[in-house]
C-alpha positions in Angstrom: 0.0 0.0 0.0 1.3 3.5 -0.9 1.3 6.1 1.8 2.4 9.7 2.1 4.3 10.3 5.4 3.4 13.4 7.4 6.2 12.8 10.0 9.7 11.3 10.1 9.5 7.7 11.2 12.8 6.0 12.1 13.7 3.1 9.7 10.6 3.8 7.6 11.0 7.2 5.9 11.2 10.9 6.1 8.2 13.4 6.2 7.0 14.2 2.7 8.0 10.8 1.1 5.6 8.5 -0.7 6.5 5.0 0.4 5.1 1.5 0.0 4.4 -0.4 3.2 2.3 -3.4 4.2 -1.4 -2.7 4.3 -1.7 -3.8 7.9 1.1 -1.5 9.1 -0.5 1.4 7.2 -4.1 0.8 8.4 -3.3 -0.2 12.0 -0.3 2.0 12.9 0.6 4.8 10.5 -2.9 6.2 9.5 -4.7 6.0 12.9 -1.8 7.8 14.6 -1.7 10.6 11.9 1.7 9.7 10.7 0.6 9.0 7.1 -2.2 9.4 4.6 -3.2 6.7 2.2 -2.5 7.4 -1.5 -5.4 6.9 -3.9 -5.7 7.5 -7.6 -7.6 10.8 -6.8 -5.0 12.3 -4.5 -1.8 10.9 -5.9 -1.0 13.9 -8.2 -1.6 16.3 -5.3 0.9 14.5 -3.1 3.4 14.1 -5.9 3.5 17.9 -6.4 3.9 18.4 -2.6 6.8 15.9 -2.8 8.6 18.1 -5.3 8.3 21.2 -3.1 9.4 19.3 0.0 12.4 17.9 -1.9 13.4 21.4 -2.9 13.2 22.5 0.8 15.2 19.4 1.8 18.0 20.4 -0.6 18.1 23.9 0.9 18.2 22.6 4.5 20.9 20.0 3.6 23.1 22.7 2.1 22.7 24.8 5.3 23.3 21.8 7.5 26.4 20.8 5.6 27.8 24.3 6.0 27.0 24.2 9.7 28.8 20.8 9.9 31.9 22.3 8.2 31.9 25.1 10.7 31.6 22.8 13.7 34.4 20.5 12.4 36.8 23.4 12.4 35.8 24.8 15.8 37.5 24.1 19.2 35.5 24.8 22.4 37.3 25.6 25.6 35.5 24.9 28.9 36.9 26.3 32.1 36.3 24.3 35.2 37.7 24.0 38.7 40.2 21.1 39.0 41.7 19.0 41.7 45.4 19.0 42.2 45.8 15.8 40.0 43.9 17.4 37.0 40.5 15.8 37.6 37.3 17.8 37.5 34.8 18.3 40.3 32.0 16.5 38.5 32.0 16.1 34.7 31.3 18.2 31.6 27.7 17.9 30.5 26.1 18.1 27.1 24.4 21.3 28.1 27.7 23.0 28.8 29.1 22.0 25.4 25.9 23.3 23.7 26.2 26.6 25.6 29.9 27.0 24.7 28.9 26.4 21.0 26.2 29.0 21.3 28.7 31.5 22.6 30.6 31.0 19.3 27.5 31.5 17.2 26.5 27.8 16.6 23.1 27.1 18.1 22.2 23.4 18.6 20.1 21.5 21.1 21.8 19.7 24.0 20.4 16.3 22.9 22.5 16.7 19.6 25.7 16.5 21.6 26.9 12.9 22.0 29.6 12.3 24.5 31.1 8.8 24.1 32.9 8.7 27.5 32.2 11.1 30.3 34.6 14.0 30.5 36.1 14.1 34.0 39.7 15.2 33.5 41.6 18.1 32.0 42.5 17.6 28.3 41.2 17.6 24.7 38.3 15.4 23.7 36.4 14.6 20.5 32.6 15.0 20.8 30.1 14.1 18.1 27.5 16.6 17.2 24.5 14.8 15.5 23.0 17.2 13.1 21.3 14.6 10.9 21.6 10.8 10.6 24.3 11.3 8.0 26.0 14.5 9.2 27.8 14.0 12.4 30.8 16.3 12.7 33.4 15.9 15.4 34.0 18.9 17.8 37.2 19.4 19.7 36.5 20.2 23.4 39.3 21.4 25.6 38.9 21.3 29.3 41.1 23.8 31.0 41.5 25.0 34.6 40.0 28.3 35.8 
């Protein structure tokens, strides 16, 4: 069954796409929850024209996002924190602190886009992933220095 997706659904498709799914999945899950609209012969041309405008918007957004990814990849963020005598932090650096440090440099992202592999608890330089999209995930250098 062909459906037009109204929202992004992980491992299924992006909003604005026309996809084929099983009839049961469409009728029991996607359509009742408002995630999709069934494609019929009458409305197919309407949704295909919407698809073209959405694809154009996606291209514009992707170009802006790729420019943002380039900017993030070349940035280094310094976070000043109080340290013990042995170079360890009182606590750890959070995602929110990294997002605020990026905002101070003109890059505004949500704190849930910051992905820290291993908690940052010592002085030094770390690589942190910024998840802009599923494909664009630039690495950001974070330097933890003493106050």
